[in-house]
Short mmCIF file of N, CA and C in Angstrom, two decimals:
data_model
loop_
_atom_site.label_atom_id
_atom_site.label_comp_id
_atom_site.label_asym_id
_atom_site.label_seq_id
_atom_site.Cartn_x
_atom_site.Cartn_y
_atom_site.Cartn_z
N VAL S 334 59.70 86.07 -11.17
CA VAL S 334 59.77 86.10 -12.68
C VAL S 334 58.40 86.24 -13.23
N SER S 335 57.43 85.45 -12.75
CA SER S 335 56.09 85.51 -13.34
C SER S 335 55.52 86.94 -13.33
N LEU S 336 55.68 87.68 -12.17
CA LEU S 336 55.05 88.88 -12.10
C LEU S 336 55.76 89.91 -13.02
N ASN S 337 57.10 89.85 -13.23
CA ASN S 337 57.71 90.73 -14.12
C ASN S 337 57.36 90.40 -15.61
N LYS S 338 57.07 89.10 -15.88
CA LYS S 338 56.69 88.70 -17.19
C LYS S 338 55.29 89.29 -17.45
N ASP S 339 54.39 89.25 -16.41
CA ASP S 339 53.11 89.83 -16.51
C ASP S 339 53.18 91.33 -16.72
N LEU S 340 54.01 91.94 -16.06
CA LEU S 340 54.19 93.36 -16.19
C LEU S 340 54.70 93.76 -17.58
N SER S 341 55.55 92.95 -18.12
CA SER S 341 56.00 93.16 -19.57
C SER S 341 54.82 93.07 -20.45
N SER S 342 54.00 92.01 -20.25
CA SER S 342 52.79 91.85 -21.11
C SER S 342 51.89 93.03 -20.94
N SER S 343 51.67 93.57 -19.68
CA SER S 343 50.84 94.66 -19.45
C SER S 343 51.32 95.86 -20.14
N LEU S 344 52.64 96.09 -20.09
CA LEU S 344 53.20 97.31 -20.71
C LEU S 344 53.04 97.18 -22.23
N ASN S 345 53.22 96.06 -22.86
CA ASN S 345 52.96 95.87 -24.24
C ASN S 345 51.50 96.15 -24.58
N ASN S 346 50.52 95.69 -23.82
CA ASN S 346 49.14 95.96 -23.99
C ASN S 346 48.86 97.45 -23.87
N LEU S 347 49.46 98.07 -22.86
CA LEU S 347 49.34 99.52 -22.74
C LEU S 347 49.88 100.23 -23.95
N GLY S 348 51.01 99.84 -24.41
CA GLY S 348 51.61 100.43 -25.67
C GLY S 348 50.65 100.27 -26.83
N ILE S 349 50.04 99.17 -26.93
CA ILE S 349 49.10 98.87 -28.07
C ILE S 349 47.90 99.88 -27.99
N ALA S 350 47.47 100.01 -26.74
CA ALA S 350 46.30 100.82 -26.51
C ALA S 350 46.59 102.34 -26.89
N TYR S 351 47.80 102.77 -26.42
CA TYR S 351 48.24 104.17 -26.88
C TYR S 351 48.39 104.27 -28.37
N GLN S 352 48.86 103.13 -28.98
CA GLN S 352 49.05 103.26 -30.47
C GLN S 352 47.69 103.35 -31.18
N LYS S 353 46.71 102.61 -30.61
CA LYS S 353 45.37 102.76 -31.19
C LYS S 353 44.80 104.16 -30.98
N LEU S 354 45.03 104.70 -29.84
CA LEU S 354 44.58 106.13 -29.69
C LEU S 354 45.23 107.04 -30.79
N ALA S 355 46.47 106.81 -30.96
CA ALA S 355 47.20 107.65 -32.03
C ALA S 355 46.59 107.47 -33.33
N GLU S 356 46.28 106.08 -33.70
CA GLU S 356 45.63 105.71 -34.96
C GLU S 356 44.32 106.42 -35.12
N PHE S 357 43.61 106.60 -34.02
CA PHE S 357 42.29 107.23 -34.06
C PHE S 357 42.36 108.80 -34.11
N GLY S 358 43.61 109.35 -34.11
CA GLY S 358 43.83 110.72 -34.26
C GLY S 358 43.90 111.51 -32.90
N VAL S 359 43.96 110.76 -31.87
CA VAL S 359 43.92 111.42 -30.51
C VAL S 359 45.40 111.61 -30.07
N GLU S 360 45.72 112.94 -29.95
CA GLU S 360 47.05 113.29 -29.58
C GLU S 360 48.18 112.33 -30.05
N ARG S 361 48.21 112.35 -31.42
CA ARG S 361 49.00 111.33 -32.09
C ARG S 361 50.46 111.28 -31.67
N ILE S 362 51.09 112.30 -31.61
CA ILE S 362 52.51 112.31 -31.22
C ILE S 362 52.73 111.82 -29.81
N THR S 363 51.98 112.46 -28.94
CA THR S 363 52.02 112.12 -27.53
C THR S 363 51.78 110.58 -27.25
N ASN S 364 50.72 110.09 -27.92
CA ASN S 364 50.36 108.69 -27.79
C ASN S 364 51.39 107.77 -28.31
N LEU S 365 51.98 108.13 -29.47
CA LEU S 365 53.03 107.27 -30.09
C LEU S 365 54.25 107.26 -29.13
N GLN S 366 54.56 108.42 -28.59
CA GLN S 366 55.72 108.45 -27.65
C GLN S 366 55.46 107.62 -26.42
N LYS S 367 54.21 107.63 -25.91
CA LYS S 367 53.87 106.73 -24.79
C LYS S 367 53.99 105.30 -25.29
N THR S 368 53.55 105.00 -26.46
CA THR S 368 53.61 103.65 -27.06
C THR S 368 55.12 103.20 -26.93
N ILE S 369 56.00 104.01 -27.49
CA ILE S 369 57.41 103.68 -27.50
C ILE S 369 58.02 103.53 -26.05
N GLU S 370 57.55 104.34 -25.11
CA GLU S 370 58.04 104.16 -23.74
C GLU S 370 57.57 102.88 -23.14
N CYS S 371 56.34 102.46 -23.44
CA CYS S 371 55.75 101.21 -22.90
C CYS S 371 56.50 100.04 -23.49
N HIS S 372 56.65 100.00 -24.75
CA HIS S 372 57.32 98.86 -25.42
C HIS S 372 58.77 98.81 -24.96
N GLN S 373 59.47 99.95 -24.84
CA GLN S 373 60.84 99.95 -24.44
C GLN S 373 60.94 99.41 -23.02
N GLN S 374 60.11 99.69 -22.13
CA GLN S 374 60.10 99.18 -20.78
C GLN S 374 59.87 97.56 -20.83
N ALA S 375 58.94 97.21 -21.73
CA ALA S 375 58.62 95.68 -21.90
C ALA S 375 59.98 94.99 -22.39
N VAL S 376 60.66 95.70 -23.33
CA VAL S 376 61.97 95.04 -23.91
C VAL S 376 62.87 94.99 -22.73
N ASP S 377 63.15 96.02 -21.96
CA ASP S 377 64.05 96.00 -20.90
C ASP S 377 63.73 94.88 -19.81
N ILE S 378 62.50 94.67 -19.50
CA ILE S 378 62.12 93.57 -18.60
C ILE S 378 62.47 92.17 -19.26
N CYS S 379 62.08 92.04 -20.48
CA CYS S 379 62.33 90.73 -21.11
C CYS S 379 63.81 90.46 -21.30
N GLN S 380 64.66 91.48 -21.51
CA GLN S 380 66.04 91.27 -21.52
C GLN S 380 66.57 90.90 -20.17
N GLN S 381 66.01 91.49 -19.08
CA GLN S 381 66.50 91.11 -17.78
C GLN S 381 66.10 89.68 -17.46
N LEU S 382 65.03 89.21 -17.89
CA LEU S 382 64.54 87.86 -17.53
C LEU S 382 64.95 86.80 -18.57
N ASN S 383 65.57 87.27 -19.62
CA ASN S 383 65.94 86.28 -20.76
C ASN S 383 64.75 85.58 -21.22
N CYS S 384 63.67 86.29 -21.41
CA CYS S 384 62.38 85.72 -22.03
C CYS S 384 62.55 86.07 -23.52
N ASN S 385 63.10 85.20 -24.20
CA ASN S 385 63.47 85.53 -25.58
C ASN S 385 62.34 85.64 -26.52
N GLU S 386 61.30 84.74 -26.47
CA GLU S 386 60.12 84.87 -27.34
C GLU S 386 59.39 86.21 -27.03
N ASP S 387 59.17 86.51 -25.78
CA ASP S 387 58.52 87.76 -25.40
C ASP S 387 59.35 88.95 -25.83
N LEU S 388 60.68 88.81 -25.73
CA LEU S 388 61.54 89.90 -26.13
C LEU S 388 61.41 90.13 -27.60
N SER S 389 61.40 89.09 -28.44
CA SER S 389 61.30 89.33 -29.86
C SER S 389 59.98 89.96 -30.25
N SER S 390 58.94 89.63 -29.58
CA SER S 390 57.63 90.22 -29.82
C SER S 390 57.57 91.64 -29.45
N SER S 391 58.31 91.92 -28.22
CA SER S 391 58.30 93.38 -27.79
C SER S 391 59.11 94.16 -28.68
N LEU S 392 60.23 93.66 -29.22
CA LEU S 392 61.03 94.38 -30.11
C LEU S 392 60.35 94.71 -31.37
N ASN S 393 59.55 93.73 -31.90
CA ASN S 393 58.67 93.96 -33.10
C ASN S 393 57.65 95.11 -32.75
N LYS S 394 57.10 95.15 -31.61
CA LYS S 394 56.11 96.15 -31.27
C LYS S 394 56.83 97.56 -31.21
N LEU S 395 58.03 97.55 -30.58
CA LEU S 395 58.71 98.79 -30.51
C LEU S 395 59.14 99.30 -31.91
N GLY S 396 59.63 98.40 -32.80
CA GLY S 396 59.95 98.78 -34.09
C GLY S 396 58.80 99.37 -34.86
N ASN S 397 57.62 98.72 -34.69
CA ASN S 397 56.36 99.26 -35.40
C ASN S 397 56.05 100.55 -34.87
N ALA S 398 56.26 100.85 -33.59
CA ALA S 398 55.92 102.12 -33.01
C ALA S 398 56.78 103.27 -33.61
N TYR S 399 58.11 102.88 -33.78
CA TYR S 399 59.02 103.88 -34.45
C TYR S 399 58.62 104.15 -35.87
N ARG S 400 58.21 103.07 -36.58
CA ARG S 400 57.75 103.32 -37.95
C ARG S 400 56.37 104.17 -38.00
N GLY S 401 55.61 103.94 -36.94
CA GLY S 401 54.37 104.69 -36.81
C GLY S 401 54.56 106.18 -36.74
N LEU S 402 55.67 106.62 -36.14
CA LEU S 402 55.98 108.02 -36.01
C LEU S 402 56.16 108.62 -37.45
N LEU S 403 56.78 107.85 -38.31
CA LEU S 403 57.05 108.40 -39.67
C LEU S 403 55.67 108.56 -40.34
N GLN S 404 54.70 107.67 -40.08
CA GLN S 404 53.40 107.82 -40.74
C GLN S 404 52.59 108.90 -40.38
N ILE S 405 52.97 109.60 -39.25
CA ILE S 405 52.32 110.80 -38.87
C ILE S 405 53.27 112.09 -39.09
N GLY S 406 54.28 111.79 -39.81
CA GLY S 406 55.21 112.92 -40.24
C GLY S 406 56.18 113.29 -39.13
N VAL S 407 56.52 112.42 -38.20
CA VAL S 407 57.46 112.75 -37.08
C VAL S 407 58.75 111.96 -37.35
N GLY S 408 59.93 112.60 -37.31
CA GLY S 408 61.11 111.84 -37.37
C GLY S 408 61.56 111.71 -38.86
N GLY S 409 61.54 110.49 -39.26
CA GLY S 409 61.93 110.15 -40.62
C GLY S 409 62.99 109.05 -40.63
N LYS S 410 64.13 109.27 -41.22
CA LYS S 410 65.14 108.32 -41.43
C LYS S 410 65.63 107.70 -40.01
N ASP S 411 65.80 108.63 -39.03
CA ASP S 411 66.36 108.17 -37.69
C ASP S 411 65.34 107.24 -37.02
N ASN S 412 63.98 107.52 -37.13
CA ASN S 412 63.10 106.55 -36.52
C ASN S 412 63.02 105.24 -37.32
N LEU S 413 63.11 105.27 -38.61
CA LEU S 413 63.10 104.09 -39.39
C LEU S 413 64.32 103.28 -39.11
N GLN S 414 65.50 103.96 -38.83
CA GLN S 414 66.68 103.12 -38.50
C GLN S 414 66.50 102.45 -37.15
N LYS S 415 65.82 103.13 -36.18
CA LYS S 415 65.57 102.56 -34.98
C LYS S 415 64.59 101.32 -35.08
N SER S 416 63.67 101.57 -36.00
CA SER S 416 62.66 100.43 -36.31
C SER S 416 63.41 99.23 -36.88
N ILE S 417 64.35 99.49 -37.81
CA ILE S 417 65.11 98.38 -38.40
C ILE S 417 66.01 97.69 -37.30
N ASP S 418 66.63 98.47 -36.49
CA ASP S 418 67.43 97.89 -35.43
C ASP S 418 66.58 96.95 -34.49
N CYS S 419 65.47 97.39 -34.22
CA CYS S 419 64.48 96.52 -33.36
C CYS S 419 64.10 95.22 -34.08
N HIS S 420 63.61 95.41 -35.28
CA HIS S 420 63.21 94.26 -36.11
C HIS S 420 64.39 93.28 -36.32
N GLN S 421 65.64 93.81 -36.62
CA GLN S 421 66.73 93.02 -36.83
C GLN S 421 67.09 92.21 -35.53
N GLN S 422 67.05 92.81 -34.37
CA GLN S 422 67.24 92.12 -33.20
C GLN S 422 66.29 90.97 -32.96
N ALA S 423 65.00 91.28 -33.29
CA ALA S 423 63.97 90.28 -33.23
C ALA S 423 64.27 89.10 -34.13
N VAL S 424 64.70 89.43 -35.39
CA VAL S 424 65.05 88.36 -36.29
C VAL S 424 66.11 87.54 -35.82
N ASP S 425 67.16 88.12 -35.23
CA ASP S 425 68.32 87.35 -34.66
C ASP S 425 67.90 86.42 -33.59
N ILE S 426 67.03 86.89 -32.69
CA ILE S 426 66.51 86.04 -31.62
C ILE S 426 65.67 84.88 -32.10
N CYS S 427 64.79 85.27 -33.07
CA CYS S 427 63.88 84.20 -33.61
C CYS S 427 64.73 83.10 -34.30
N GLN S 428 65.77 83.50 -35.05
CA GLN S 428 66.51 82.51 -35.80
C GLN S 428 67.28 81.66 -34.82
N LYS S 429 67.79 82.24 -33.70
CA LYS S 429 68.58 81.50 -32.77
C LYS S 429 67.69 80.48 -31.99
N PHE S 430 66.45 80.86 -31.71
CA PHE S 430 65.63 79.96 -30.94
C PHE S 430 64.45 79.30 -31.80
N SER S 431 64.48 79.42 -33.01
CA SER S 431 63.51 78.83 -33.99
C SER S 431 62.04 79.19 -33.68
N PHE S 432 61.78 80.55 -33.42
CA PHE S 432 60.43 81.07 -33.23
C PHE S 432 59.95 81.45 -34.60
N ASN S 433 59.41 80.46 -35.39
CA ASN S 433 59.04 80.79 -36.84
C ASN S 433 57.94 81.76 -36.98
N ASP S 434 56.90 81.73 -36.08
CA ASP S 434 55.85 82.67 -36.20
C ASP S 434 56.27 84.11 -36.05
N GLU S 435 57.05 84.32 -34.97
CA GLU S 435 57.58 85.61 -34.66
C GLU S 435 58.59 86.02 -35.75
N LEU S 436 59.36 84.99 -36.24
CA LEU S 436 60.32 85.36 -37.33
C LEU S 436 59.62 85.88 -38.56
N PHE S 437 58.51 85.28 -38.89
CA PHE S 437 57.74 85.64 -39.99
C PHE S 437 57.31 87.12 -39.82
N SER S 438 56.89 87.50 -38.75
CA SER S 438 56.41 88.87 -38.44
C SER S 438 57.61 89.81 -38.48
N SER S 439 58.74 89.36 -37.95
CA SER S 439 59.93 90.24 -37.91
C SER S 439 60.43 90.43 -39.38
N LEU S 440 60.40 89.48 -40.20
CA LEU S 440 60.83 89.67 -41.58
C LEU S 440 59.96 90.52 -42.35
N ILE S 441 58.61 90.38 -42.13
CA ILE S 441 57.68 91.35 -42.78
C ILE S 441 57.94 92.76 -42.26
N ASN S 442 58.07 92.97 -40.96
CA ASN S 442 58.29 94.32 -40.46
C ASN S 442 59.56 94.90 -41.04
N LEU S 443 60.64 94.13 -41.18
CA LEU S 443 61.89 94.61 -41.78
C LEU S 443 61.54 95.08 -43.29
N GLY S 444 60.85 94.29 -43.95
CA GLY S 444 60.53 94.62 -45.34
C GLY S 444 59.77 95.89 -45.36
N LEU S 445 58.71 96.00 -44.57
CA LEU S 445 57.83 97.23 -44.56
C LEU S 445 58.70 98.47 -44.24
N THR S 446 59.56 98.28 -43.30
CA THR S 446 60.42 99.44 -42.87
C THR S 446 61.28 99.89 -44.01
N HIS S 447 61.90 98.93 -44.68
CA HIS S 447 62.79 99.27 -45.82
C HIS S 447 61.96 99.94 -47.01
N LEU S 448 60.63 99.50 -47.11
CA LEU S 448 59.73 100.17 -48.08
C LEU S 448 59.53 101.57 -47.71
N SER S 449 59.40 101.78 -46.36
CA SER S 449 59.16 103.11 -45.81
C SER S 449 60.39 104.08 -46.15
N LEU S 450 61.58 103.48 -45.99
CA LEU S 450 62.74 104.28 -46.23
C LEU S 450 62.83 104.67 -47.80
N ALA S 451 62.41 103.76 -48.61
CA ALA S 451 62.37 104.05 -50.02
C ALA S 451 61.35 105.07 -50.32
N GLU S 452 60.24 105.07 -49.65
CA GLU S 452 59.17 106.03 -49.89
C GLU S 452 59.53 107.42 -49.53
N ILE S 453 60.48 107.52 -48.55
CA ILE S 453 60.95 108.98 -48.19
C ILE S 453 62.22 109.29 -48.91
N GLY S 454 62.58 108.39 -49.92
CA GLY S 454 63.66 108.79 -50.88
C GLY S 454 65.06 108.38 -50.43
N VAL S 455 65.18 107.47 -49.56
CA VAL S 455 66.48 106.95 -48.96
C VAL S 455 66.89 105.72 -49.76
N ASP S 456 67.81 105.87 -50.65
CA ASP S 456 68.38 104.71 -51.38
C ASP S 456 67.22 103.82 -51.96
N ASN S 457 66.38 104.46 -52.72
CA ASN S 457 65.09 103.74 -53.22
C ASN S 457 65.40 102.36 -53.64
N LYS S 458 66.15 102.12 -54.69
CA LYS S 458 66.34 100.80 -55.23
C LYS S 458 66.90 99.79 -54.28
N LEU S 459 67.93 100.23 -53.42
CA LEU S 459 68.55 99.38 -52.45
C LEU S 459 67.49 99.00 -51.38
N ASN S 460 66.69 99.96 -50.88
CA ASN S 460 65.77 99.57 -49.83
C ASN S 460 64.62 98.73 -50.32
N ILE S 461 64.23 98.94 -51.58
CA ILE S 461 63.10 98.10 -52.13
C ILE S 461 63.67 96.69 -52.42
N GLN S 462 64.92 96.58 -52.78
CA GLN S 462 65.47 95.24 -52.98
C GLN S 462 65.60 94.63 -51.60
N LYS S 463 65.97 95.25 -50.60
CA LYS S 463 66.11 94.66 -49.22
C LYS S 463 64.70 94.23 -48.78
N ALA S 464 63.64 95.03 -49.10
CA ALA S 464 62.34 94.66 -48.72
C ALA S 464 61.91 93.41 -49.39
N ILE S 465 62.22 93.29 -50.72
CA ILE S 465 61.90 92.10 -51.49
C ILE S 465 62.64 90.87 -50.89
N ASP S 466 63.85 91.01 -50.44
CA ASP S 466 64.60 89.93 -49.91
C ASP S 466 63.95 89.40 -48.58
N TYR S 467 63.53 90.47 -47.70
CA TYR S 467 62.87 90.06 -46.49
C TYR S 467 61.58 89.42 -46.74
N PHE S 468 60.72 89.86 -47.64
CA PHE S 468 59.49 89.31 -47.93
C PHE S 468 59.58 87.84 -48.54
N GLN S 469 60.67 87.69 -49.32
CA GLN S 469 60.94 86.33 -49.90
C GLN S 469 61.28 85.40 -48.82
N LYS S 470 62.16 85.80 -47.84
CA LYS S 470 62.47 85.02 -46.70
C LYS S 470 61.16 84.65 -45.86
N ALA S 471 60.32 85.58 -45.72
CA ALA S 471 58.99 85.35 -44.92
C ALA S 471 58.20 84.36 -45.73
N THR S 472 58.09 84.49 -47.07
CA THR S 472 57.38 83.54 -47.89
C THR S 472 57.91 82.19 -47.70
N GLY S 473 59.20 82.07 -47.64
CA GLY S 473 59.70 80.71 -47.41
C GLY S 473 59.31 80.00 -46.19
N ILE S 474 58.94 80.77 -45.13
CA ILE S 474 58.56 80.10 -43.85
C ILE S 474 57.13 79.45 -44.04
N TYR S 475 56.26 80.07 -44.85
CA TYR S 475 54.88 79.54 -45.00
C TYR S 475 54.68 78.89 -46.33
N GLN S 476 55.72 78.75 -47.11
CA GLN S 476 55.64 78.16 -48.52
C GLN S 476 55.01 76.74 -48.35
N HIS S 477 55.36 75.96 -47.41
CA HIS S 477 54.93 74.60 -47.29
C HIS S 477 53.38 74.48 -46.90
N PHE S 478 52.83 75.62 -46.47
CA PHE S 478 51.31 75.67 -46.31
C PHE S 478 50.75 76.33 -47.50
N SER S 479 50.24 75.54 -48.30
CA SER S 479 49.74 76.14 -49.66
C SER S 479 48.65 77.24 -49.45
N PHE S 480 47.77 76.97 -48.58
CA PHE S 480 46.64 77.95 -48.45
C PHE S 480 46.62 78.47 -47.04
N ASN S 481 47.52 79.44 -46.85
CA ASN S 481 47.64 80.01 -45.53
C ASN S 481 47.57 81.52 -45.61
N GLU S 482 46.73 82.16 -44.75
CA GLU S 482 46.49 83.54 -44.80
C GLU S 482 47.83 84.37 -44.69
N ASN S 483 48.74 83.90 -43.87
CA ASN S 483 50.06 84.66 -43.67
C ASN S 483 50.81 84.62 -44.97
N LEU S 484 50.76 83.56 -45.77
CA LEU S 484 51.40 83.54 -47.08
C LEU S 484 50.75 84.53 -47.96
N ALA S 485 49.45 84.65 -47.93
CA ALA S 485 48.78 85.60 -48.84
C ALA S 485 49.09 87.04 -48.44
N ILE S 486 49.27 87.27 -47.14
CA ILE S 486 49.59 88.57 -46.69
C ILE S 486 51.05 88.99 -47.27
N VAL S 487 51.98 88.11 -47.04
CA VAL S 487 53.35 88.49 -47.45
C VAL S 487 53.42 88.48 -49.03
N LEU S 488 52.66 87.71 -49.74
CA LEU S 488 52.74 87.82 -51.14
C LEU S 488 52.20 89.17 -51.64
N ASN S 489 51.24 89.70 -50.93
CA ASN S 489 50.74 91.07 -51.32
C ASN S 489 51.86 92.15 -51.00
N HIS S 490 52.55 91.99 -49.94
CA HIS S 490 53.67 92.92 -49.69
C HIS S 490 54.73 92.74 -50.73
N LEU S 491 55.04 91.54 -51.07
CA LEU S 491 56.05 91.31 -52.10
C LEU S 491 55.62 91.88 -53.47
N GLY S 492 54.39 91.67 -53.82
CA GLY S 492 53.81 92.34 -54.99
C GLY S 492 54.01 93.82 -55.00
N ASN S 493 53.70 94.40 -53.82
CA ASN S 493 53.90 95.86 -53.69
C ASN S 493 55.29 96.30 -53.93
N ALA S 494 56.22 95.59 -53.41
CA ALA S 494 57.64 95.88 -53.57
C ALA S 494 58.15 95.75 -55.06
N TYR S 495 57.71 94.69 -55.66
CA TYR S 495 58.02 94.56 -57.09
C TYR S 495 57.39 95.65 -57.92
N ARG S 496 56.19 96.05 -57.56
CA ARG S 496 55.53 97.12 -58.32
C ARG S 496 56.40 98.45 -58.14
N GLU S 497 56.76 98.67 -56.84
CA GLU S 497 57.44 99.95 -56.68
C GLU S 497 58.86 99.90 -57.43
N LEU S 498 59.49 98.79 -57.48
CA LEU S 498 60.69 98.57 -58.13
C LEU S 498 60.48 98.85 -59.65
N ALA S 499 59.40 98.38 -60.10
CA ALA S 499 59.09 98.65 -61.58
C ALA S 499 58.88 100.08 -61.86
N ILE S 500 58.18 100.82 -60.90
CA ILE S 500 57.97 102.27 -61.07
C ILE S 500 59.34 103.02 -61.07
N ILE S 501 60.23 102.70 -60.17
CA ILE S 501 61.48 103.30 -60.10
C ILE S 501 62.33 103.02 -61.36
N ASN S 502 62.26 101.80 -61.76
CA ASN S 502 63.01 101.36 -63.05
C ASN S 502 62.34 101.86 -64.37
N LYS S 503 61.28 102.62 -64.12
CA LYS S 503 60.56 103.21 -65.33
C LYS S 503 59.94 102.15 -66.27
N ASN S 504 58.89 101.53 -65.74
CA ASN S 504 58.23 100.49 -66.52
C ASN S 504 59.01 99.25 -66.85
N ASN S 505 59.56 98.66 -65.84
CA ASN S 505 60.29 97.48 -65.93
C ASN S 505 59.14 96.27 -65.92
N LYS S 506 58.97 95.71 -67.13
CA LYS S 506 57.96 94.68 -67.32
C LYS S 506 58.25 93.47 -66.50
N ASN S 507 59.44 93.07 -66.31
CA ASN S 507 59.79 91.88 -65.53
C ASN S 507 59.30 92.03 -64.05
N ASN S 508 59.53 93.19 -63.48
CA ASN S 508 59.11 93.36 -62.15
C ASN S 508 57.61 93.52 -61.98
N LEU S 509 56.97 94.14 -63.01
CA LEU S 509 55.50 94.24 -62.94
C LEU S 509 54.93 92.83 -63.12
N GLN S 510 55.55 92.01 -63.94
CA GLN S 510 55.02 90.56 -64.01
C GLN S 510 55.11 89.85 -62.66
N LYS S 511 56.29 90.08 -62.03
CA LYS S 511 56.43 89.40 -60.73
C LYS S 511 55.43 89.92 -59.69
N ALA S 512 55.14 91.22 -59.81
CA ALA S 512 54.09 91.83 -58.90
C ALA S 512 52.70 91.14 -59.26
N ILE S 513 52.34 91.00 -60.46
CA ILE S 513 51.11 90.44 -60.85
C ILE S 513 51.05 88.96 -60.38
N ASP S 514 52.17 88.25 -60.56
CA ASP S 514 52.21 86.83 -60.15
C ASP S 514 51.92 86.73 -58.54
N CYS S 515 52.65 87.67 -57.88
CA CYS S 515 52.41 87.65 -56.33
C CYS S 515 50.93 87.96 -55.99
N TYR S 516 50.37 88.96 -56.66
CA TYR S 516 48.99 89.35 -56.37
C TYR S 516 48.04 88.16 -56.74
N GLN S 517 48.34 87.58 -57.82
CA GLN S 517 47.45 86.43 -58.31
C GLN S 517 47.53 85.24 -57.31
N GLN S 518 48.75 84.92 -56.82
CA GLN S 518 48.89 83.87 -55.76
C GLN S 518 48.18 84.19 -54.53
N SER S 519 48.29 85.42 -54.17
CA SER S 519 47.62 85.84 -52.93
C SER S 519 46.18 85.78 -53.05
N ALA S 520 45.54 86.31 -54.26
CA ALA S 520 44.15 86.15 -54.46
C ALA S 520 43.67 84.74 -54.51
N ASP S 521 44.47 83.89 -55.15
CA ASP S 521 44.11 82.45 -55.16
C ASP S 521 44.01 81.85 -53.79
N ILE S 522 44.89 82.21 -52.86
CA ILE S 522 44.92 81.75 -51.46
C ILE S 522 43.71 82.30 -50.78
N TYR S 523 43.38 83.60 -50.97
CA TYR S 523 42.19 84.10 -50.26
C TYR S 523 40.83 83.49 -50.83
N LYS S 524 40.81 83.24 -52.14
CA LYS S 524 39.66 82.57 -52.69
C LYS S 524 39.50 81.13 -52.09
N HIS S 525 40.63 80.46 -51.97
CA HIS S 525 40.48 79.12 -51.36
C HIS S 525 40.11 79.10 -49.93
N LEU S 526 40.46 80.15 -49.15
CA LEU S 526 40.27 80.30 -47.72
C LEU S 526 38.78 80.63 -47.51
N SER S 527 38.14 81.33 -48.44
CA SER S 527 36.76 81.84 -48.22
C SER S 527 35.70 80.88 -48.64
#
């Protein structure tokens, strides 16, 4: 079991390295496809071993790789749906086993993926609202830690979602005020942390 778990970890690390190469502009499509292959293999191993925390982490990495394809203009809606499927599976696992840190990441990833769907014109308002819902759930995890960097990060994402919703609604002042409030809270946390 230990060797297979180590193999899963190595595959995830290899996937991250390929993703970095893609981010640096080196054979972007090829390296993102290798990223997906590595993370999928890690997911398969974790499923066989019932290593649920590692599985949720691997699913998040796989979902991010699918979203990364869109960022370089490959795929689109299909890859984003695969990303959502991965992140949703990770959320389900995290909720079942109370993995709050990984749940936080999974919820943010779901929110970011729904924002990506809105950006490519798929059900704009619906996907932005879903993103807001996921970001609010993530905020709830760290709300009890007043000055936490993770809370500041998700508040920025939440502010971005409200801003996008205001743009779609053509100058909706309520959503713009919510965006401002989120950005201000995030800035206050960062000021306190520095």
